CSV table of C-alpha atoms in Angstrom, one decimal:
chain,number,residue,atom,x,y,z
A,1,MET,CA,1.1,170.9,68.0
A,2,THR,CA,0.9,173.5,70.9
A,3,ILE,CA,4.5,175.1,70.5
A,4,ALA,CA,5.7,175.7,74.3
A,5,SER,CA,7.4,178.8,74.9
A,6,THR,CA,11.3,179.0,75.6
A,7,ASN,CA,11.4,182.8,75.4
A,8,PHE,CA,11.5,184.9,78.6
A,9,ILE,CA,12.0,188.5,78.4
A,10,ILE,CA,12.4,189.5,81.8
A,11,LYS,CA,12.1,193.6,81.9
A,12,THR,CA,14.8,193.2,85.1
A,13,ALA,CA,14.4,197.5,84.7
A,14,GLY,CA,11.2,199.4,84.2
A,15,ILE,CA,13.3,202.8,83.2
A,16,CYS,CA,16.0,203.9,81.3
A,17,ASN,CA,18.6,206.3,81.0
A,18,LEU,CA,17.9,207.2,77.5
A,19,ASN,CA,14.3,208.7,75.5
A,20,CYS,CA,14.7,207.3,72.3
A,21,SER,CA,12.3,209.0,70.2
A,22,TYR,CA,11.2,205.3,68.6
A,23,CYS,CA,11.2,203.0,71.6
A,24,TYR,CA,8.4,201.4,71.9
A,25,MET,CA,8.9,200.9,75.6
A,26,TYR,CA,7.8,204.6,76.2
A,27,ASN,CA,7.5,206.5,73.2
A,28,MET,CA,5.1,204.5,71.1
A,29,GLY,CA,1.7,205.1,73.5
A,30,ASP,CA,1.7,202.5,75.9
A,31,THR,CA,1.8,204.4,79.3
A,32,THR,CA,1.7,201.4,81.9
A,33,TYR,CA,5.6,202.1,82.7
A,34,LEU,CA,4.8,205.0,85.1
A,35,LYS,CA,3.0,202.7,87.2
A,36,LYS,CA,5.8,199.9,87.4
A,37,PRO,CA,8.7,199.6,89.8
A,38,LYS,CA,11.9,200.8,88.5
A,39,VAL,CA,14.2,198.0,89.3
A,40,MET,CA,12.6,194.2,89.4
A,41,SER,CA,13.1,193.2,93.3
A,42,ARG,CA,14.5,190.2,94.2
A,43,GLU,CA,11.7,188.4,95.8
A,44,ILE,CA,9.7,189.1,92.1
A,45,ALA,CA,12.8,187.5,90.5
A,46,ASP,CA,13.0,184.8,92.9
A,47,HIS,CA,9.3,184.5,91.8
A,48,THR,CA,9.6,184.9,88.0
A,49,LEU,CA,12.8,182.0,87.8
A,50,ASN,CA,10.4,180.0,89.7
A,51,ARG,CA,7.4,179.7,87.3
A,52,ILE,CA,9.5,179.7,84.5
A,53,TYR,CA,11.6,176.6,85.5
A,54,GLU,CA,8.2,175.2,87.1
A,55,TYR,CA,6.9,175.3,83.6
A,56,ALA,CA,9.9,174.3,81.9
A,57,SER,CA,10.0,170.9,83.9
A,58,ARG,CA,6.2,170.1,83.5
A,59,ASN,CA,6.5,171.1,79.4
A,60,HIS,CA,9.8,169.2,79.4
A,61,LEU,CA,12.1,171.3,77.8
A,62,LYS,CA,15.3,170.8,77.1
A,63,ASP,CA,16.3,174.7,76.9
A,64,VAL,CA,14.9,178.5,78.1
A,65,ASN,CA,16.4,181.5,76.8
A,66,LEU,CA,16.0,184.3,79.1
A,67,ILE,CA,16.9,187.7,77.6
A,68,ILE,CA,17.4,190.3,80.8
A,69,HIS,CA,15.6,193.6,79.0
A,70,GLY,CA,14.3,197.2,79.9
A,71,GLY,CA,14.2,199.8,79.9
A,72,GLU,CA,18.1,199.4,80.6
A,73,PRO,CA,18.5,196.9,82.4
A,74,LEU,CA,22.4,197.6,83.5
A,75,LEU,CA,20.4,200.2,85.8
A,76,ALA,CA,19.7,197.2,87.7
A,77,GLY,CA,23.3,197.4,88.5
A,78,VAL,CA,26.4,195.2,88.6
A,79,GLU,CA,25.4,193.4,92.0
A,80,TRP,CA,21.8,192.8,91.3
A,81,THR,CA,22.2,191.5,87.7
A,82,ARG,CA,24.9,189.2,89.0
A,83,TRP,CA,23.0,187.6,91.7
A,84,PHE,CA,20.2,187.5,89.3
A,85,ILE,CA,22.2,185.7,86.9
A,86,GLU,CA,24.1,183.1,89.6
A,87,GLU,CA,20.4,182.5,91.2
A,88,ALA,CA,18.9,181.4,87.6
A,89,LYS,CA,22.3,179.1,86.3
A,90,SER,CA,22.6,177.6,89.7
A,91,ARG,CA,18.4,176.7,90.4
A,92,ALA,CA,18.3,175.1,86.7
A,93,PRO,CA,16.3,172.0,86.9
A,94,SER,CA,18.6,169.2,85.5
A,95,GLY,CA,18.3,168.6,81.9
A,96,LEU,CA,17.4,172.2,81.3
A,97,THR,CA,19.7,174.2,79.1
A,98,VAL,CA,19.4,178.0,80.5
A,99,ASN,CA,20.7,180.6,77.6
A,100,MET,CA,20.8,184.2,78.9
A,101,SER,CA,21.4,187.5,77.0
A,102,ILE,CA,20.8,190.9,77.6
A,103,GLN,CA,20.1,193.9,75.4
A,104,THR,CA,21.2,197.0,76.5
A,105,ASN,CA,21.9,200.5,75.0
A,106,GLY,CA,25.6,200.5,75.5
A,107,THR,CA,25.8,203.4,77.7
A,108,LEU,CA,27.1,201.9,80.9
A,109,LEU,CA,28.8,199.2,80.3
A,110,ASN,CA,32.5,199.1,81.6
A,111,SER,CA,35.0,196.5,82.3
A,112,GLU,CA,33.0,194.6,85.3
A,113,TRP,CA,30.0,194.3,83.0
A,114,TYR,CA,32.0,192.5,80.3
A,115,ALA,CA,33.8,190.2,82.6
A,116,LEU,CA,30.2,189.0,84.6
A,117,PHE,CA,28.8,188.5,81.1
A,118,LYS,CA,31.9,186.8,79.8
A,119,LEU,CA,32.2,184.6,82.7
A,120,HIS,CA,28.6,183.8,82.3
A,121,THR,CA,28.3,183.5,78.3
A,122,ILE,CA,25.9,185.8,78.4
A,123,GLY,CA,25.0,187.3,74.8
A,124,LEU,CA,25.1,191.0,74.8
A,125,GLY,CA,23.5,193.3,72.7
A,126,VAL,CA,24.0,196.8,72.0
A,127,SER,CA,21.6,199.2,70.7
A,128,PHE,CA,23.3,201.9,68.3
A,129,ASP,CA,22.2,203.8,65.2
A,130,GLY,CA,25.7,204.3,63.4
A,131,PRO,CA,27.2,207.7,62.8
A,132,PRO,CA,26.9,210.3,65.3
A,133,GLN,CA,24.8,212.4,63.3
A,134,TRP,CA,22.0,210.1,63.0
A,135,HIS,CA,22.6,208.0,66.5
A,136,ASP,CA,22.1,211.4,68.2
A,137,ARG,CA,19.0,212.5,66.5
A,138,TYR,CA,17.4,209.5,67.9
A,139,ARG,CA,19.4,208.4,70.7
A,140,VAL,CA,19.6,210.9,73.1
A,141,ASP,CA,19.0,211.3,77.0
A,142,HIS,CA,16.3,212.7,79.0
A,143,ALA,CA,18.0,215.8,78.3
A,144,GLY,CA,18.0,215.5,74.8
A,145,ARG,CA,21.8,214.7,74.5
A,146,GLY,CA,23.3,212.3,72.5
A,147,SER,CA,24.8,209.3,73.5
A,148,TYR,CA,27.0,208.2,70.9
A,149,ASP,CA,30.3,208.8,72.8
A,150,LYS,CA,29.3,206.7,75.5
A,151,VAL,CA,28.3,203.6,72.9
A,152,ARG,CA,31.1,204.5,71.0
A,153,ARG,CA,33.2,203.8,73.5
A,154,SER,CA,31.8,200.8,74.8
A,155,ILE,CA,32.2,199.6,71.6
A,156,ASP,CA,35.9,200.2,71.4
A,157,GLN,CA,36.4,198.6,74.3
A,158,LEU,CA,34.5,195.6,73.1
A,159,ARG,CA,36.8,195.0,70.4
A,160,GLU,CA,39.7,195.5,72.1
A,161,LEU,CA,38.8,193.0,75.2
A,162,GLY,CA,38.8,190.7,71.6
A,163,SER,CA,38.6,187.1,72.5
A,164,SER,CA,38.1,187.8,76.3
A,165,ALA,CA,34.8,189.8,75.6
A,166,PRO,CA,31.8,188.2,75.9
A,167,ASN,CA,29.8,187.3,72.6
A,168,TRP,CA,28.2,190.3,71.4
A,169,GLY,CA,26.4,192.2,68.6
A,170,VAL,CA,24.8,195.6,67.4
A,171,LEU,CA,21.8,196.5,67.1
A,172,VAL,CA,20.5,198.7,64.6
A,173,VAL,CA,16.4,199.9,64.0
A,174,ALA,CA,16.1,200.8,60.0
A,175,ASN,CA,15.5,203.9,59.1
A,176,PRO,CA,14.9,205.3,55.5
A,177,GLU,CA,16.2,209.0,55.8
A,178,HIS,CA,19.6,207.5,56.2
A,179,SER,CA,22.0,205.1,54.3
A,180,GLY,CA,21.8,201.3,55.6
A,181,VAL,CA,24.8,200.4,53.7
A,182,THR,CA,27.1,204.0,55.3
A,183,ILE,CA,25.8,202.7,59.3
A,184,TYR,CA,27.0,199.0,58.0
A,185,GLU,CA,29.8,200.5,56.7
A,186,HIS,CA,30.5,202.5,60.4
A,187,LEU,CA,29.8,198.8,62.0
A,188,LEU,CA,32.4,197.6,60.1
A,189,GLU,CA,35.2,200.2,60.2
A,190,LEU,CA,34.6,199.7,64.5
A,191,GLY,CA,35.0,196.0,64.1
A,192,VAL,CA,31.4,194.9,64.4
A,193,THR,CA,30.7,191.4,63.4
A,194,THR,CA,27.2,190.7,64.5
A,195,MET,CA,24.5,193.0,63.4
A,196,ASP,CA,20.8,193.5,62.8
A,197,PHE,CA,18.8,195.8,61.3
A,198,LEU,CA,15.1,195.7,62.9
A,199,TRP,CA,12.3,196.9,60.8
A,200,PRO,CA,10.8,199.8,62.6
A,201,ASP,CA,7.8,199.2,64.8
A,202,TYR,CA,4.9,200.7,63.0
A,203,HIS,CA,1.1,199.3,62.5
A,204,HIS,CA,-1.7,200.3,60.7
A,205,ASP,CA,-3.1,203.0,63.1
A,206,LEU,CA,0.4,204.1,63.3
A,207,GLN,CA,1.7,204.4,60.0
A,208,PRO,CA,5.6,205.0,59.1
A,209,PRO,CA,6.0,207.9,58.0
A,210,TRP,CA,7.7,207.2,55.0
A,211,PRO,CA,7.0,206.7,51.3
A,212,SER,CA,6.1,202.9,50.6
A,213,GLY,CA,9.3,201.5,48.9
A,214,SER,CA,11.8,203.9,51.2
A,215,LEU,CA,12.4,200.6,53.4
A,216,ALA,CA,13.0,198.3,50.5
A,217,ARG,CA,15.2,200.6,49.2
A,218,TYR,CA,17.1,200.7,52.5
A,219,TYR,CA,17.4,196.8,52.8
A,220,LYS,CA,18.2,195.8,49.4
A,221,GLU,CA,21.4,198.5,48.9
A,222,LEU,CA,22.5,197.5,52.7
A,223,PHE,CA,21.5,193.5,51.4
A,224,ASP,CA,23.5,194.5,48.4
A,225,ALA,CA,26.8,195.8,50.0
A,226,TRP,CA,26.8,193.0,52.7
A,227,TYR,CA,26.5,190.0,50.3
A,228,GLU,CA,28.9,191.6,47.9
A,229,ASN,CA,31.2,191.7,50.5
A,230,LYS,CA,31.5,188.2,51.0
A,231,ASN,CA,32.9,188.8,54.0
A,232,ALA,CA,30.6,185.6,55.5
A,233,ASP,CA,32.4,186.4,59.4
A,234,VAL,CA,30.0,189.1,59.5
A,235,SER,CA,26.1,188.1,60.1
A,236,ILE,CA,23.3,190.4,59.4
A,237,ARG,CA,20.9,188.2,61.2
A,238,TRP,CA,17.3,189.5,59.7
A,239,PHE,CA,19.2,188.7,56.2
A,240,GLU,CA,20.8,185.8,57.0
A,241,HIS,CA,17.2,184.2,57.9
A,242,ALA,CA,15.5,185.3,54.9
A,243,MET,CA,18.1,183.7,52.4
A,244,GLN,CA,17.4,180.8,55.0
A,245,GLY,CA,13.7,181.4,54.7
A,246,ILE,CA,14.0,181.3,50.8
A,247,LEU,CA,16.0,178.2,50.7
A,248,SER,CA,14.1,176.2,53.0
A,249,GLY,CA,10.9,177.6,54.1
A,250,GLN,CA,11.8,178.2,57.7
A,251,SER,CA,13.4,181.2,59.5
A,252,THR,CA,13.7,180.9,63.3
A,253,ILE,CA,13.7,184.3,64.2
A,254,ASP,CA,10.0,186.0,65.9
A,255,ALA,CA,10.3,189.4,63.3
A,256,LEU,CA,10.0,186.8,60.5
A,257,GLY,CA,8.5,183.2,59.1
A,258,PRO,CA,5.1,182.1,59.6
A,259,HIS,CA,5.6,181.0,63.3
A,260,PRO,CA,3.6,181.3,66.7
A,261,ILE,CA,4.7,183.8,69.0
A,262,THR,CA,5.3,182.1,72.0
A,263,HIS,CA,7.6,184.9,73.7
A,264,VAL,CA,6.7,185.8,77.9
A,265,VAL,CA,7.4,188.7,79.1
A,266,ILE,CA,8.1,189.2,82.8
A,267,GLU,CA,8.0,193.1,84.1
A,268,THR,CA,9.9,194.7,87.2
A,269,ASP,CA,6.3,194.1,89.5
A,270,GLY,CA,6.2,190.5,88.2
A,271,SER,CA,3.3,191.2,85.4
A,272,LEU,CA,3.1,188.4,83.0
A,273,GLU,CA,2.3,189.8,79.1
A,274,PRO,CA,3.2,188.9,76.1
A,275,LEU,CA,5.9,189.7,73.4
A,276,ASP,CA,6.7,193.1,74.5
A,277,VAL,CA,6.1,195.1,71.7
A,278,ILE,CA,2.4,194.5,71.0
A,279,ARG,CA,1.9,197.0,73.6
A,280,THR,CA,2.3,199.6,70.9
A,281,CYS,CA,-0.9,198.9,69.5
A,282,GLY,CA,-2.6,200.1,72.4
A,283,ASP,CA,-2.1,201.6,75.8
A,284,GLY,CA,-2.3,199.0,78.2
A,285,MET,CA,-3.0,196.2,75.6
A,286,THR,CA,-0.7,194.2,77.2
A,287,ARG,CA,-1.5,194.2,81.2
A,288,LEU,CA,-3.7,190.6,81.8
A,289,ASN,CA,-4.1,191.3,85.1
A,290,LEU,CA,-1.7,188.4,85.5
A,291,ASN,CA,1.7,188.6,87.6
A,292,VAL,CA,4.4,185.6,88.7
A,293,THR,CA,3.3,186.1,92.3
A,294,ASN,CA,0.1,184.2,91.9
A,295,HIS,CA,0.3,183.1,87.9
A,296,ASP,CA,1.9,180.2,85.9
A,297,ILE,CA,2.6,180.7,82.4
A,298,GLU,CA,0.0,178.3,81.5
A,299,ASP,CA,-2.4,180.9,82.8
A,300,LEU,CA,-0.8,183.9,80.5
A,301,ARG,CA,-0.6,181.1,77.5
A,302,ALA,CA,-4.8,180.7,77.8
A,303,THR,CA,-5.8,184.4,77.6
A,304,ASN,CA,-7.2,185.4,74.5
A,305,LEU,CA,-4.3,187.9,73.8
A,306,PHE,CA,-1.4,185.2,73.9
A,307,GLN,CA,-3.8,182.7,71.7
A,308,GLU,CA,-3.8,185.1,69.3
A,309,CYS,CA,-0.3,185.3,69.6
A,310,ILE,CA,0.1,181.2,69.2
A,311,ASN,CA,-1.8,181.1,66.6
A,312,ASN,CA,-1.6,184.6,64.2
A,313,GLN,CA,-1.0,182.4,61.2
A,314,ALA,CA,-4.6,181.8,60.8
A,315,LEU,CA,-5.6,185.4,61.4
A,316,LEU,CA,-4.0,186.5,58.6
A,317,PRO,CA,-6.2,187.9,55.6
A,318,GLU,CA,-6.1,185.8,52.4
A,319,THR,CA,-4.3,188.3,50.2
A,320,CYS,CA,-1.6,186.9,52.8
A,321,GLN,CA,-2.9,183.2,52.6
A,322,SER,CA,-2.6,183.6,49.0
A,323,CYS,CA,0.7,185.4,48.7
A,324,SER,CA,4.1,183.4,47.5
A,325,ALA,CA,5.6,185.0,50.1
A,326,LEU,CA,3.9,183.6,53.2
A,327,ASP,CA,6.2,180.9,54.2
A,328,ILE,CA,8.9,183.6,54.5
A,329,CYS,CA,7.4,186.1,55.8
A,330,GLY,CA,4.7,184.7,57.6
A,331,GLY,CA,2.5,187.8,56.7
A,332,GLY,CA,5.3,190.1,58.5
A,333,TYR,CA,6.2,190.5,62.3
A,334,MET,CA,3.3,190.1,64.1
A,335,PRO,CA,2.9,193.3,65.9
A,336,HIS,CA,3.3,195.0,62.7
A,337,ARG,CA,-0.2,193.5,61.0
A,338,PHE,CA,-2.0,195.5,64.2
A,339,GLY,CA,-5.0,197.6,63.1
A,340,ASN,CA,-7.9,198.5,65.3
A,341,ALA,CA,-10.7,198.0,62.7
A,342,LYS,CA,-9.0,194.2,62.1
A,343,GLY,CA,-6.7,193.6,65.2
A,344,PHE,CA,-3.9,191.3,63.7
A,345,GLN,CA,-6.2,190.6,61.0
A,346,ASN,CA,-3.9,192.3,57.9
A,347,PRO,CA,-0.9,192.0,56.5
A,348,SER,CA,1.7,193.9,57.7
A,349,VAL,CA,1.9,197.6,57.4
A,350,HIS,CA,5.2,196.9,55.7
A,351,CYS,CA,3.9,194.3,53.3
A,352,LEU,CA,5.0,196.0,50.1
A,353,ASP,CA,8.8,196.9,51.3
A,354,LEU,CA,8.8,193.2,52.8
A,355,PHE,CA,7.9,191.6,49.7
A,356,ASP,CA,10.2,193.8,47.5
A,357,THR,CA,13.0,192.9,49.7
A,358,LEU,CA,12.6,189.5,50.0
A,359,GLN,CA,12.1,189.0,46.1
A,360,HIS,CA,15.5,191.1,45.7
A,361,ILE,CA,17.2,188.6,48.0
A,362,SER,CA,15.6,185.5,46.4
A,363,THR,CA,16.5,186.9,42.8
A,364,ARG,CA,20.1,187.4,43.7
A,365,ILE,CA,20.5,183.4,45.3
A,366,GLN,CA,18.9,182.1,42.1
A,367,SER,CA,21.1,184.3,40.0
A,368,ASP,CA,24.1,183.4,42.0
A,369,LEU,CA,23.0,179.4,41.9
A,370,GLN,CA,21.9,179.2,38.4
A,371,GLU,CA,25.6,180.9,37.1
A,372,ALA,CA,27.0,178.5,39.1
A,373,GLU,CA,25.0,175.7,37.8
A,374,ILE,CA,24.1,174.7,41.2
A,375,ALA,CA,20.8,173.2,41.7
A,376,PHE,CA,19.5,173.2,45.4
A,377,SER,CA,16.4,170.8,46.7
A,378,LEU,CA,15.0,169.6,49.6
A,379,VAL,CA,15.0,166.0,49.4
B,1,MET,CA,43.4,174.5,49.2
B,2,ASP,CA,46.5,172.9,48.2
B,3,LYS,CA,46.4,172.1,44.8
B,4,ASN,CA,48.7,168.8,44.9
B,5,ILE,CA,46.2,167.6,47.1
B,6,ARG,CA,43.3,168.5,45.1
B,7,ASN,CA,44.4,166.9,42.0
B,8,ALA,CA,45.3,164.2,44.3
B,9,LYS,CA,41.3,163.9,45.2
B,10,LEU,CA,40.8,164.3,41.8
B,11,ASN,CA,42.8,161.1,40.4
B,12,VAL,CA,40.9,159.2,43.2
B,13,GLY,CA,37.9,160.4,41.3
B,14,ARG,CA,39.2,159.7,38.0
B,15,ASP,CA,40.2,156.6,38.7
B,16,VAL,CA,36.9,155.2,40.0
B,17,LEU,CA,35.5,156.5,36.8
B,18,ASP,CA,37.7,154.9,34.5
B,19,LYS,CA,37.0,152.1,35.4
B,20,ASN,CA,33.4,152.8,35.0
B,21,ILE,CA,31.9,153.1,37.8
B,22,LEU,CA,29.7,155.8,37.5
B,23,ASN,CA,27.6,156.1,40.9
B,24,PRO,CA,30.3,157.9,43.0
B,25,LYS,CA,30.6,156.3,46.1
B,26,ILE,CA,30.0,158.0,49.2
B,27,SER,CA,34.4,158.5,49.8
B,28,ILE,CA,34.9,160.2,46.7
B,29,ARG,CA,31.4,162.6,47.3
B,30,GLN,CA,32.5,163.2,50.3
B,31,ASP,CA,36.3,164.1,48.9
B,32,ILE,CA,34.4,166.8,46.2
B,33,ALA,CA,32.2,168.1,49.1
B,34,ASN,CA,35.3,169.0,51.4
B,35,MET,CA,37.0,170.2,48.2
B,36,ALA,CA,34.0,172.6,47.2
B,37,ASP,CA,33.8,173.5,51.3
B,38,LEU,CA,30.1,172.1,51.2
B,39,LYS,CA,29.1,169.0,53.6
B,40,ASP,CA,27.7,166.7,50.5
B,41,VAL,CA,27.9,167.0,46.8
B,42,ARG,CA,25.4,164.0,44.4
B,43,LEU,CA,27.1,163.0,41.1
B,44,PRO,CA,25.1,162.1,38.3
B,45,LYS,CA,25.7,159.1,36.5
B,46,GLY,CA,28.2,159.5,33.5
B,47,ALA,CA,30.2,162.7,35.1
B,48,THR,CA,33.6,163.0,33.7
B,49,SER,CA,36.3,164.5,35.7
B,50,LEU,CA,36.7,167.3,33.5
B,51,ASP,CA,32.8,167.9,34.8
B,52,ILE,CA,33.9,167.2,38.8
B,53,THR,CA,36.3,169.9,37.8
B,54,GLN,CA,34.5,172.8,36.8
B,55,SER,CA,32.0,172.1,39.2
B,56,ILE,CA,34.2,172.1,41.9
B,57,LYS,CA,35.1,175.2,41.0
B,58,ARG,CA,31.7,176.7,40.6
B,59,ALA,CA,31.0,175.8,43.6
B,60,GLU,CA,34.4,177.5,45.2
B,61,ASP,CA,33.1,180.5,43.4
B,62,LEU,CA,29.9,180.9,45.3
B,63,ASN,CA,29.4,183.9,47.8
B,64,PRO,CA,30.6,182.3,50.7
B,65,ILE,CA,27.3,184.3,52.5
B,66,LEU,CA,25.5,182.3,50.4
B,67,LYS,CA,27.0,178.9,51.4
B,68,ASN,CA,26.5,179.8,54.9
B,69,ALA,CA,23.3,180.1,54.4
B,70,MET,CA,22.8,176.8,52.8
B,71,GLU,CA,24.6,175.2,55.4
B,72,SER,CA,22.7,176.4,58.0
B,73,VAL,CA,19.3,175.2,56.3
B,74,ARG,CA,20.7,171.8,56.5
B,75,ALA,CA,22.3,172.1,60.5
B,76,ASN,CA,18.6,173.6,61.8
B,77,ASN,CA,16.9,170.0,60.1
B,78,PRO,CA,18.9,167.9,61.3
B,79,GLY,CA,17.3,163.9,60.8
B,80,ASP,CA,14.0,165.2,59.1
B,81,LYS,CA,14.3,163.5,56.0
B,82,ALA,CA,11.5,166.0,54.2
B,83,LEU,CA,14.1,168.9,55.5
B,84,SER,CA,17.5,167.2,54.9
B,85,PHE,CA,19.3,169.6,52.4
B,86,SER,CA,21.5,168.7,49.9
B,87,LEU,CA,22.9,170.3,47.3
B,88,SER,CA,23.7,168.6,43.8
B,89,ILE,CA,25.2,169.6,41.3
B,90,LYS,CA,24.2,169.9,37.7
B,91,PHE,CA,26.2,168.7,34.7
């Protein structure tokens, strides 16, 4: 069965006012951003929406997710973004639900942005790495100055807005040199209830700088702190999907589970590309010489690289195919499987840490269910 | 939950059980599920009201984060019989 693309990452800005050390857009080997416009033109945005909606109609899609991304997408400006959102909403074909969200570094947010996102039900993701001494070590501007104070101000404003705020959450990139528990507690103090802790973007030719087991320890401690708080109103997305995967063998996020990767990226110049994190695997690797001005979404999907994304599970090595955790982890996030020698035919570079973390979560779940004498089953 | 309401609902279950109808009806299952804040439960034949009381207590005490995950699994698989999720209580 062909799995249609429903997630469209639209790079409305190709530049960023921050220069985070681990940024997969600018600091992990890919340099194609140097040749792209700083902001998407309205003409390209117009083609982008046409291509997406034509594709959705041809494939009888019921919903699509438009993810406004960058660089720093707020650098496109409020007026441009308002225009784009209104165009995206008003031009959607009948019967198609358009879900929209935006991912920002949080330094430029203000009341005008909040009102725009609230009005149009735009989900807001803010990148944030916790206490200032850690956040400011990595999330710096081009002069090397930390961005904590600006992002903290935005988070405070969002919290104070209460129900008038758009739906918002915080994304943290895991770093085992720090305590995930401390970051989690810091987020709770700030009133953050929706959060995620992303596995850092490395692969077999760009190895994580930490000893094996460091990330597992980070995630296991974090899981225990979150789980033992027993507050179901606080969400950590990766853990929730891991638990669902353990209970049912299914997860719905691209970073976890045996899924086809079908994300479509549209760059500021209109380039059509597969999942953006794949650019960490090689300079220019995602450049496929396709553009919304001349090509349909199907043209992108027909490329070898996109077919690898769709069929990524078939590329997994025997060690993954015979692993007890395959149905839960799917071999790990596809970009983390890359290595020049075998392409994506590897387990995740985080395999041992992933397995250890999932096993820990599974053990805790099973222990609780057994203690309660509750059996769960798929019937 | 209001203790009186809970007792009242349990009495419904006990009445039925006392009549030796040991295959609980949907309404009673749903009552029990509601008490445990779950979508559904399955009760085996031979369950006594004491069994039910103890099981409800255990289910109520289950970590709400875990309950959320279980309910999400079921919500994500509507109408798919192979994956329709059911929580059963063991006695």
